[in-house]
CSV table of C-alpha atoms in Angstrom, one decimal:
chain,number,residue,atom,x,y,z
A,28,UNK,CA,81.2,118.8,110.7
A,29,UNK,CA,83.8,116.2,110.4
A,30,UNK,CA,81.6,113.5,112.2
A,31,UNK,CA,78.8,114.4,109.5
A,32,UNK,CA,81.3,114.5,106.3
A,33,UNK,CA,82.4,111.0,107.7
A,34,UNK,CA,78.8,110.2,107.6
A,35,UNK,CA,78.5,111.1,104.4
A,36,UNK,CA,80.8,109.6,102.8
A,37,UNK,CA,79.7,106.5,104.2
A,38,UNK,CA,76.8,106.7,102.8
A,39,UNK,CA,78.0,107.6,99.4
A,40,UNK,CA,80.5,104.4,99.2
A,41,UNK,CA,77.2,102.4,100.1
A,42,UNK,CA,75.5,104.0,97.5
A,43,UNK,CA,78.0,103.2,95.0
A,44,UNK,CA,78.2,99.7,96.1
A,45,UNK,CA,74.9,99.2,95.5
A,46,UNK,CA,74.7,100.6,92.1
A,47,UNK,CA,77.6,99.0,91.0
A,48,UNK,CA,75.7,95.6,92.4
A,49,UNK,CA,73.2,96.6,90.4
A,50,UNK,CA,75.2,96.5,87.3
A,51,UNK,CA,77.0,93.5,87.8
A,52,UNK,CA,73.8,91.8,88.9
A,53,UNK,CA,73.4,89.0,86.3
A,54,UNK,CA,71.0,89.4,83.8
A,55,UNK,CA,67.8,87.0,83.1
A,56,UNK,CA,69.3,85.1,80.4
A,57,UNK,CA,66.9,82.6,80.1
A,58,UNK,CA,64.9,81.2,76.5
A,59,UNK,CA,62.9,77.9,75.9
A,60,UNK,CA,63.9,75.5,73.2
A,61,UNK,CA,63.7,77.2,69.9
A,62,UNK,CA,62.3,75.5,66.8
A,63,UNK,CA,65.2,72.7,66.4
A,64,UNK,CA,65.3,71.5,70.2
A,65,UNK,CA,61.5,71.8,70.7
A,66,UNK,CA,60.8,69.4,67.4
A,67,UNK,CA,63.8,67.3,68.9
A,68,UNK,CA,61.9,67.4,72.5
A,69,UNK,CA,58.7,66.8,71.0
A,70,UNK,CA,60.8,63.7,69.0
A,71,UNK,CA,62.2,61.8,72.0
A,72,UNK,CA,59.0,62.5,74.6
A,73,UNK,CA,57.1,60.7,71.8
A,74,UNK,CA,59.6,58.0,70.5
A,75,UNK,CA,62.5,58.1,72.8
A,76,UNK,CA,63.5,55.6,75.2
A,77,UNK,CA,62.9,58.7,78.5
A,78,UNK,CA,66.5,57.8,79.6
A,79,UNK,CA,69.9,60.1,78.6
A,80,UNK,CA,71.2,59.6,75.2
A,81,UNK,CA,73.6,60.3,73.0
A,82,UNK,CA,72.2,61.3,69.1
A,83,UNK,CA,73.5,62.1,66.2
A,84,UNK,CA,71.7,64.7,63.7
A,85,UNK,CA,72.6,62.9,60.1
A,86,UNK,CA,71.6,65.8,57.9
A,87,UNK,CA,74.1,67.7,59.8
A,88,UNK,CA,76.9,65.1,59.8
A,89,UNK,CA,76.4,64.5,56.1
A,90,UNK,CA,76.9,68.4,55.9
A,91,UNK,CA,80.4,68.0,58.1
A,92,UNK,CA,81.3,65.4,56.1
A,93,UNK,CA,81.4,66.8,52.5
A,94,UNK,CA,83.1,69.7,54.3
A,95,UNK,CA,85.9,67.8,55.4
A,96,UNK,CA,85.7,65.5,52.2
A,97,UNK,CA,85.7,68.9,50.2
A,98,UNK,CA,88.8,70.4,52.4
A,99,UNK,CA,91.0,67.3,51.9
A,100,UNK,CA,90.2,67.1,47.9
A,101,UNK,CA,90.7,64.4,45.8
A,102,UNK,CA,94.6,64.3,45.3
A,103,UNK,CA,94.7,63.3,49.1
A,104,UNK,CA,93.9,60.7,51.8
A,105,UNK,CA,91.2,61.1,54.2
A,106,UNK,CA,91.4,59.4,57.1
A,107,UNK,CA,88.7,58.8,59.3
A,108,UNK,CA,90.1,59.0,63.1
A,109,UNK,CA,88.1,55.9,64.9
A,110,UNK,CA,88.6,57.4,68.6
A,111,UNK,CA,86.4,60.0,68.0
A,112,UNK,CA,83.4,57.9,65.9
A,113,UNK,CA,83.3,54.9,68.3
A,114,UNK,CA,80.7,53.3,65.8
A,115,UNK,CA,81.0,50.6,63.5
A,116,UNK,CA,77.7,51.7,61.7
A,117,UNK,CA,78.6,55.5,62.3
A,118,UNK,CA,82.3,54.6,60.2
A,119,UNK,CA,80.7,52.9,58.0
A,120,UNK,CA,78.6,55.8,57.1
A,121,UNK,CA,81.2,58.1,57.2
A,122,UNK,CA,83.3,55.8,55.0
A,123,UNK,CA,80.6,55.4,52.5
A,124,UNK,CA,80.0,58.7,51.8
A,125,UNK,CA,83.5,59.8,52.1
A,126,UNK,CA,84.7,57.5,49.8
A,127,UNK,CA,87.6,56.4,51.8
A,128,UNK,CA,88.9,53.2,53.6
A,129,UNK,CA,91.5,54.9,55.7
A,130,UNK,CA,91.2,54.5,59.5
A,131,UNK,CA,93.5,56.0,62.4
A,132,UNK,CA,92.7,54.0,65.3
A,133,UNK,CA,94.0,54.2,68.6
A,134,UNK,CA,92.8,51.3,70.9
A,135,UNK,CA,94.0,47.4,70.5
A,136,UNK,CA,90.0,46.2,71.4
A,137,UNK,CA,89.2,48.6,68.7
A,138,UNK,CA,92.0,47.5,66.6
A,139,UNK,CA,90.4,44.2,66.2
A,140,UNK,CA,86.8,45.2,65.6
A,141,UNK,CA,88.1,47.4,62.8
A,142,UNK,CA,90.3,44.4,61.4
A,143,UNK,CA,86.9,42.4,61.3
A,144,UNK,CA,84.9,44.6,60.2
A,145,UNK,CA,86.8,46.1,57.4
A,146,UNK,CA,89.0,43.5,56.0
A,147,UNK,CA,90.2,45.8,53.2
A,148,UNK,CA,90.7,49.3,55.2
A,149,UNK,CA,94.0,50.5,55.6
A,150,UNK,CA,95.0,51.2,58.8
A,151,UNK,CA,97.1,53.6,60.8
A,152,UNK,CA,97.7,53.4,64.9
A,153,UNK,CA,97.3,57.1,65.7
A,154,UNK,CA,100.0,56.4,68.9
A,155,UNK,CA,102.5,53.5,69.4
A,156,UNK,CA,101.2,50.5,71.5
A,157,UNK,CA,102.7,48.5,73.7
A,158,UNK,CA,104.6,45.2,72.4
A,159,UNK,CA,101.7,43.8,74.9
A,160,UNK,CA,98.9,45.3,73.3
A,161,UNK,CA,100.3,44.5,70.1
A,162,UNK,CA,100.8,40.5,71.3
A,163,UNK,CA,97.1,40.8,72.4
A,164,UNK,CA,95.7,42.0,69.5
A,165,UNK,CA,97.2,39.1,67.3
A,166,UNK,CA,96.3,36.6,69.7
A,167,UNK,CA,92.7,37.4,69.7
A,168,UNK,CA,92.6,38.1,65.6
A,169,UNK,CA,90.0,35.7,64.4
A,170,UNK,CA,91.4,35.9,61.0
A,171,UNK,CA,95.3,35.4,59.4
A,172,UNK,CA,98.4,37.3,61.2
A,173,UNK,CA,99.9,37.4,57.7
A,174,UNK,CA,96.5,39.1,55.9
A,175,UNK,CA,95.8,41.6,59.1
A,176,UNK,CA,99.3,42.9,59.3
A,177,UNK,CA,99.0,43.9,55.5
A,178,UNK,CA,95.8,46.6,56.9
A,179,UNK,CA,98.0,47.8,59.9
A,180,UNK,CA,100.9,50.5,59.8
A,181,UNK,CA,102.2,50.3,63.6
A,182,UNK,CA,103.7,53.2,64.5
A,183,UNK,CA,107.1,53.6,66.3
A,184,UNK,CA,108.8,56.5,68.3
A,185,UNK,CA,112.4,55.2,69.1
A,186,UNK,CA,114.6,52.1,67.7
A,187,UNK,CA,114.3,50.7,71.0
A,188,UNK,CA,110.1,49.8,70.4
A,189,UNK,CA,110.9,48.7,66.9
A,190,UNK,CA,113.2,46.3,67.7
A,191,UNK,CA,110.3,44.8,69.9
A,192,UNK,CA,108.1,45.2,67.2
A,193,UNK,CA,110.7,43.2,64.8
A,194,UNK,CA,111.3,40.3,67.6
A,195,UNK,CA,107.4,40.1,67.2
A,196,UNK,CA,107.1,39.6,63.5
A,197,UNK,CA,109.4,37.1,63.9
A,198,UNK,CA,107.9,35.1,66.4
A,199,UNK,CA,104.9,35.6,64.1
A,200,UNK,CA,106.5,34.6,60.9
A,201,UNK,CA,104.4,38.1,59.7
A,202,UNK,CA,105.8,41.1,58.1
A,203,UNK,CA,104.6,44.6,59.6
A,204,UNK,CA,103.9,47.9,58.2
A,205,UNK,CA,106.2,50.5,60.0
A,206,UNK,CA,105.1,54.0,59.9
A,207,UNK,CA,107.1,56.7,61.9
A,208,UNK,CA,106.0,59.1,64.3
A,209,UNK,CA,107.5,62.6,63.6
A,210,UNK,CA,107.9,65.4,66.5
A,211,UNK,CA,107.2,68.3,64.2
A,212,UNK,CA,106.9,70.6,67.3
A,213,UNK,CA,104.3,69.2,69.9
A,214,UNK,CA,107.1,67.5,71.4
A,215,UNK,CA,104.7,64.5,72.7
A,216,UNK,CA,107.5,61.6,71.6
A,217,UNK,CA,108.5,60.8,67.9
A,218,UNK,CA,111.6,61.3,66.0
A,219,UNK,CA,113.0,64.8,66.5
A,220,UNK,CA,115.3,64.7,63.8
A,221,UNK,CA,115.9,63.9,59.9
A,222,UNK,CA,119.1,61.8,61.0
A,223,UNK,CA,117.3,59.7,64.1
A,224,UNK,CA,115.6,58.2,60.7
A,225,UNK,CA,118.5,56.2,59.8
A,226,UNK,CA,118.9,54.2,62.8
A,227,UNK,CA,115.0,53.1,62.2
A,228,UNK,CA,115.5,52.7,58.8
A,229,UNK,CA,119.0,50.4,59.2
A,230,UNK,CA,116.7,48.1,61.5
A,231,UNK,CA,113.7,47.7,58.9
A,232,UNK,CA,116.3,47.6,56.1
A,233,UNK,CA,118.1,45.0,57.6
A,234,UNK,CA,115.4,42.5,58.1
A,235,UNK,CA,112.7,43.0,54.9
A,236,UNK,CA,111.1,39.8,55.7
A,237,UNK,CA,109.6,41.0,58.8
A,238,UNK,CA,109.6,44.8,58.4
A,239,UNK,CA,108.4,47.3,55.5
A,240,UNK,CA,108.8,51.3,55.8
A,241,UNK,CA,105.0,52.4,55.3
A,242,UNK,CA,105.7,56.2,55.9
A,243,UNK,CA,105.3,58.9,58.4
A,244,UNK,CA,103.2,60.7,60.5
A,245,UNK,CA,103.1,64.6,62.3
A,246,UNK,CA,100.9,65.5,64.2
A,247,UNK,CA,100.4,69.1,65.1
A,248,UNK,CA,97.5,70.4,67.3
A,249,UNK,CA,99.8,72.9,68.4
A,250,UNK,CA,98.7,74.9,65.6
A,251,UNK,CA,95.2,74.9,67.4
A,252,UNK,CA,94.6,77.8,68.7
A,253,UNK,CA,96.6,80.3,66.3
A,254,UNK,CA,94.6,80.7,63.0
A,255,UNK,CA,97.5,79.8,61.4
A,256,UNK,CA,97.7,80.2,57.5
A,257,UNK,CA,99.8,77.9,55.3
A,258,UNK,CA,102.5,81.1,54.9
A,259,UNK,CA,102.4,81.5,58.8
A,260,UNK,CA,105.8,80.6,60.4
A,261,UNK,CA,104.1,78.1,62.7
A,262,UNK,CA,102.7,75.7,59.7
A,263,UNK,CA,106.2,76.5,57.9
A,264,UNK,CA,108.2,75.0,60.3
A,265,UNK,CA,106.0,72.0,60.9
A,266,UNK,CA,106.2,71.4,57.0
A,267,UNK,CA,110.2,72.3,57.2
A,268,UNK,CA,110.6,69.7,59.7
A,269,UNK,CA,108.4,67.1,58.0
A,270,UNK,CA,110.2,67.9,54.8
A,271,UNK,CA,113.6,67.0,56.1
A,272,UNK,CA,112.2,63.5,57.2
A,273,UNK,CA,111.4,62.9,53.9
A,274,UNK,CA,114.5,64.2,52.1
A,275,UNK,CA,116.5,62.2,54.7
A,276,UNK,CA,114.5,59.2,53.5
A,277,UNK,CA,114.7,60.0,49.6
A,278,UNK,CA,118.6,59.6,50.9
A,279,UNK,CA,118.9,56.4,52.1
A,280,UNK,CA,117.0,55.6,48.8
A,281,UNK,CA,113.3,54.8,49.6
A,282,UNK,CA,110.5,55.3,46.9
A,283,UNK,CA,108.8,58.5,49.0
A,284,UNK,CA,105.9,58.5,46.3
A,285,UNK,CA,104.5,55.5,47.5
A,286,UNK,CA,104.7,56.6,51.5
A,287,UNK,CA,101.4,57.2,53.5
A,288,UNK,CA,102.6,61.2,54.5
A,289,UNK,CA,100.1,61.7,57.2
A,290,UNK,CA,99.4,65.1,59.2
A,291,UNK,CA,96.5,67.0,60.6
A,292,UNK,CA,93.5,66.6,62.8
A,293,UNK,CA,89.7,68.0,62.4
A,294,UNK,CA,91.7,71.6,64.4
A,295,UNK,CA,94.1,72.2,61.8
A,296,UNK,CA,93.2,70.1,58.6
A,297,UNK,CA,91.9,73.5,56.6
A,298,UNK,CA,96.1,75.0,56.4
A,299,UNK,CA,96.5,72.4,54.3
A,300,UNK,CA,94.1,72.4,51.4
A,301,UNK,CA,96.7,74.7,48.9
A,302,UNK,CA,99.8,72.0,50.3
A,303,UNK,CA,100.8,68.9,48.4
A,304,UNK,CA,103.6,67.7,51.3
A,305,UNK,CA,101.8,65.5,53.3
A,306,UNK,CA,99.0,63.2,51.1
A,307,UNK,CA,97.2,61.7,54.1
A,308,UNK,CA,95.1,64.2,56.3
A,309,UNK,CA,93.0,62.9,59.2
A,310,UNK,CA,90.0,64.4,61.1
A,311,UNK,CA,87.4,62.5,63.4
A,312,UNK,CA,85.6,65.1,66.0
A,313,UNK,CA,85.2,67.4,63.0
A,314,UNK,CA,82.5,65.1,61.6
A,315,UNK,CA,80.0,65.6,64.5
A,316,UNK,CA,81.6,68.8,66.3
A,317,UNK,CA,81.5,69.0,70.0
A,318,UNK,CA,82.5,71.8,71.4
A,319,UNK,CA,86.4,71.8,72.2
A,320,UNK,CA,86.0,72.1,68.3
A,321,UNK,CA,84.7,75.4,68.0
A,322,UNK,CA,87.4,76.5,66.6
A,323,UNK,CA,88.6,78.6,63.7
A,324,UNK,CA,88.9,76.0,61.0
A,325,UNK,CA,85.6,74.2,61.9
A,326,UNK,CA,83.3,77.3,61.7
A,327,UNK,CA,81.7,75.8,58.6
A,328,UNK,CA,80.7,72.6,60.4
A,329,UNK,CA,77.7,71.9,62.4
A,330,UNK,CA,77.0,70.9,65.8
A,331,UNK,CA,76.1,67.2,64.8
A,332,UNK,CA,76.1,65.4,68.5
A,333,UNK,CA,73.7,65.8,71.5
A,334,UNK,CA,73.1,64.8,74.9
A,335,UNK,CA,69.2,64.5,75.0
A,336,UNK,CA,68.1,64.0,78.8
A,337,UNK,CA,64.7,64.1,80.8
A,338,UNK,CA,63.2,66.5,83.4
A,339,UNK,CA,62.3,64.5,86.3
A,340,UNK,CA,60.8,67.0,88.4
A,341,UNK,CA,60.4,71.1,88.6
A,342,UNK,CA,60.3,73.6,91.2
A,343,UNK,CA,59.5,76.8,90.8
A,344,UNK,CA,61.3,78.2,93.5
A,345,UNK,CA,65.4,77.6,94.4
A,346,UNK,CA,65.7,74.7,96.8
A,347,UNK,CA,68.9,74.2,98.7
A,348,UNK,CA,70.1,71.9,101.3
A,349,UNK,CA,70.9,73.7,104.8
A,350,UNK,CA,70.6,77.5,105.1
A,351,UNK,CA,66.8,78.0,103.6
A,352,UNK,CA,67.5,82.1,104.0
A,353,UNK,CA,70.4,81.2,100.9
A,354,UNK,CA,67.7,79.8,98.7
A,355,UNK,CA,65.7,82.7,99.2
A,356,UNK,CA,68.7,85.4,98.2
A,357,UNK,CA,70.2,83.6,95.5
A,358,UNK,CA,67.2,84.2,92.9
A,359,UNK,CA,67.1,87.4,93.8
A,360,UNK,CA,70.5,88.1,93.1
A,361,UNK,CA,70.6,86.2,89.8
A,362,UNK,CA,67.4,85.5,88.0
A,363,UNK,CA,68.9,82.5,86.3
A,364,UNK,CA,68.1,80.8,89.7
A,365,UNK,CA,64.3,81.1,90.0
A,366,UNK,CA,63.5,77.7,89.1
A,367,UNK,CA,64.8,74.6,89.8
A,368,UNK,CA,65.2,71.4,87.2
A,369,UNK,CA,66.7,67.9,88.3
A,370,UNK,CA,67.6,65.8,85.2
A,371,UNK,CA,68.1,62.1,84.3
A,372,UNK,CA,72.1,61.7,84.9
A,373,UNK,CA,74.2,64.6,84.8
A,374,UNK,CA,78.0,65.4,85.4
A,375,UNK,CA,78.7,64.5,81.6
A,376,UNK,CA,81.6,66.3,79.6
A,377,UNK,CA,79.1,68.4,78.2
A,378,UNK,CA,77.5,71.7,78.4
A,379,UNK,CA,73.6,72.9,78.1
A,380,UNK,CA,73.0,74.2,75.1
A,381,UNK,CA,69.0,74.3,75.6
A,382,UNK,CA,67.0,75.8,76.9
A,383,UNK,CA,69.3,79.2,77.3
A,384,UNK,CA,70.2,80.7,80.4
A,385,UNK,CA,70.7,77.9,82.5
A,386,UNK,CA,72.9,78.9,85.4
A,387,UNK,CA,75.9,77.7,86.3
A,388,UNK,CA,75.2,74.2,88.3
A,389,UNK,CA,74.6,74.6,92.4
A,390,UNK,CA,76.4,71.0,92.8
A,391,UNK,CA,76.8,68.1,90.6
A,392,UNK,CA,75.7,64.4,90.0
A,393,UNK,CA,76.0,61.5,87.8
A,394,UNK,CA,72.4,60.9,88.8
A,395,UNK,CA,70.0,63.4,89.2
A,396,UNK,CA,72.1,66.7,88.7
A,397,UNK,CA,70.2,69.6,89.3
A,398,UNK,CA,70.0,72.9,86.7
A,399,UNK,CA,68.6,76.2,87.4
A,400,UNK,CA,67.3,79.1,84.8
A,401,UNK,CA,65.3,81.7,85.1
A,402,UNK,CA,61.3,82.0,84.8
A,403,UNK,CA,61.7,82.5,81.2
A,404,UNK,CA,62.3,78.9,81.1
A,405,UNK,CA,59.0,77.1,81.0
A,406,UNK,CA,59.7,73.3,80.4
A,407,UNK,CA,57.9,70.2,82.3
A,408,UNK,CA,58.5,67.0,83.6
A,409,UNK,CA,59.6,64.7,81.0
A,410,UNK,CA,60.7,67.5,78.8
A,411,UNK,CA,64.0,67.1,77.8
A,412,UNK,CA,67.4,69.1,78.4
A,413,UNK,CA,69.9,69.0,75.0
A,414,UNK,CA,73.9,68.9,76.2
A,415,UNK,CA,76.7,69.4,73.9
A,416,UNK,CA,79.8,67.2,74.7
A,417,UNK,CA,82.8,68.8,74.9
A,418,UNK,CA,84.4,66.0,73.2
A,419,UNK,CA,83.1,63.0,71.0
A,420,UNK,CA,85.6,60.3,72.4
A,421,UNK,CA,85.2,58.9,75.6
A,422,UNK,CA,81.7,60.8,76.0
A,423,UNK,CA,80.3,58.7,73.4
A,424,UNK,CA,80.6,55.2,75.1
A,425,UNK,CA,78.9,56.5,77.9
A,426,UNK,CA,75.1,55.9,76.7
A,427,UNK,CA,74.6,52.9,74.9
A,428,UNK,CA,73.4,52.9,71.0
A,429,UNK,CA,73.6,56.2,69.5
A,430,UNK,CA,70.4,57.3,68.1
A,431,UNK,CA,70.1,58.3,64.9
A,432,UNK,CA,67.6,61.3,63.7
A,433,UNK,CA,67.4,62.2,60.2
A,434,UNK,CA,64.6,64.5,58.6
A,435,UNK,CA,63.3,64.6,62.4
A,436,UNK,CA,62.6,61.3,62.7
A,437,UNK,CA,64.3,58.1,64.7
A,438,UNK,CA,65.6,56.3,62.1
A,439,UNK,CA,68.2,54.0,63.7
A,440,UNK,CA,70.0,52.9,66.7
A,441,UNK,CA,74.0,52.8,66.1
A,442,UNK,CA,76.1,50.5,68.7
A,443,UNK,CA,78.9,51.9,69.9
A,444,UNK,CA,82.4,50.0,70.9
A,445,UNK,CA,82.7,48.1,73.7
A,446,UNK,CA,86.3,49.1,75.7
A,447,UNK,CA,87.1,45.9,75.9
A,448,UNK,CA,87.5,42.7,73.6
């Protein structure tokens, strides 16, 4: 009897393994391109150039832009973040129907296409740069020192760099814009408190020739993740802090009215739409949405940027190197795994977003990276896979011109920056 109830239970624990493999067996997940991928497939296998590239939907940008327009309002700044559009014709799209001239740029080869560009933007470095990078970028400028350092408010973190900064104004014979970074609770560098102002302000003070006080900037992407309201503690002690940087400056008697107060970023720029503290609000990703920016604030804007990439060949059965027996149980375990794609390129920072159902990626390559799905999936060779980056900067230098669709058609091909000067 005991050998037999042994026995049993055996079998019982098997059968329950098995059911509960059943259960957690992955479910065929898998969908073609519905109507907005297939006319965008249908797009690039007639027009395209059959390599990867990076697009931009316009009607959906000009949508993310009045939202963002919309959110800042009209008593404030909107500053266009140049890291995440890396497009001359992009910003000046973006500008245009903004109706701003504000740029936050964070690269010195940038720096100077921008200066070029857009003789009359105003410009704020989003980090502080190296007195080397700073050096650089005047001796390349291909127009006056004197008229490009009246665009450009450098920013500084400690005395220390803005004494470097005022040794190079004077070597110069130009007078900089000095705009402060503020720690209001990342804690990523900046001034951490009211009274660290005054030994930056005693420096500029003391030598107006080369050095004028421009404002302050606080940058917060801390707030991120929280769905923080204006009223939530989080947002009031970023403003608290911020507040006490400009009191401390209202102190030593500067004209705070005519400071560039600068805060935000496409994650957090909606807690401030009821808040008159800070009058210069900047946003970039938020315009064309990858998707790190799916987040709380951004839920009225619209996936604007795509990876578009061939099928170069299709196998409708799993094909693995080594154990053959493995490519034969795999599909049976997960259904997602019943054909196989390889693409043009791969390895991006970006995730399939069609067809559906694509399963997560056997191994990975920069050239011909290959994607499973189920049999639901029904695409060809020389059908295209659609990728959402994760993130716009970086990502979008990686393809060459951007192409531009509008009303489902091609209408343009958009240069991006090169890294380098």
């Amino acid at each position: 009897m005991r050998r037999r109830s042994v026995i049993f239970s055996g079998l019982g624990l098997t059968l329950v393994a098995a059911l509960g493999a059943l259960f957690w067996r992955p479910k065929d997940l898998g969908e073609n391109h519905d109507n907005y991928f297939s006319a965008l497939n249908n797009l690039l296998k007639e027009k395209g150039p059959g390599r990867p590239v990076m697009m931009i939907d316009v009607d959906r940008m000009n949508h993310n832009i009045d939202q963002i327009s919309n959110s800042v309002g009209p008593e404030k700044t909107y500053r266009i973040v140049v890291k995440s559009l890396p497009s001359m014709d992009l910003l000046k799209h973006i500008m245009k129907r903004a109706n701003t001239n504000a740029l936050m740029v964070f690269h010195q080869p940038f720096l100077n296409a921008i200066v070029d560009a857009f003789p009359e933007a105003d410009i704020l470095m989003g980090k502080p740069m190296p007195i080397t990078a700073v050096a650089t970028f005047y001796n390349t400028l291909t127009r006056s020192a004197a008229a490009a350092s009246q665009q450009i408010q450098w920013l500084i973190d400690t005395p220390e760099r803005l004494i470097q900064y005022q040794q190079l104004a004077n070597k110069l014979g130009v007078t900089m814009r000095i705009n402060c970074e503020l720690d209001v609770g990342l804690h990523r560098g900046g001034l951490s408190t009211a009274q660290s102002l005054d030994a930056v302000l005693n420096i500029i003070d003391g030598d107006p020739e080369h050095l004028n006080f421009s404002g302050f900037m606080g940058y917060e992407p801390h707030l991120t993740g929280l769905k923080a309201k204006l009223e939530s503690p989080s947002v009031q002690s970023v403003l608290s802090i911020y507040q006490a940087f400009i009191d401390q400056a209202k102190a030593r008697g500067v004209d705070t009215e005519k400071l560039t107060l600068n805060g935000a970023g496409s994650h957090t720029l909606g807690i401030y739409e009821n808040d008159n503290l800070m009058n210069d609000l900047s946003a970039g990703s938020g315009i064309v949405k990858p998707m790190d920016f799916d987040t709380f604030y951004m839920k009225g804007n619209y996936p604007a940027l795509f990876i578009a990439t061939p099928i170069l060949k299709r196998y409708d059965e799993l094909k693995l190197p080594g154990d053959p027996a493995i490519a034969k149980l795999l599909p049976l375990w997960n259904p997602n795994m019943q054909r196989l794609y390889y693409i043009y390129g791969g390895y991006w920072k970006a995730k399939i977003v069609s067809p559906a159902g694509v399963a997560d990626p056997i191994y990975q390559s920069t050239n011909q990276s290959p994607i499973t799905t189920s049999n639901s999936v029904d695409l060809q060779i020389d059908d295209y896979i659609f990728l959402r980056p994760t993130q716009s900067e970086h990502v979008m230098l990686q393809f060459g011109d951007i192409l531009v669709v509008k009303g489902g058609e091609i209408i343009d091909n958009w240069p991006v920056f090169h890294q380098t000067g």
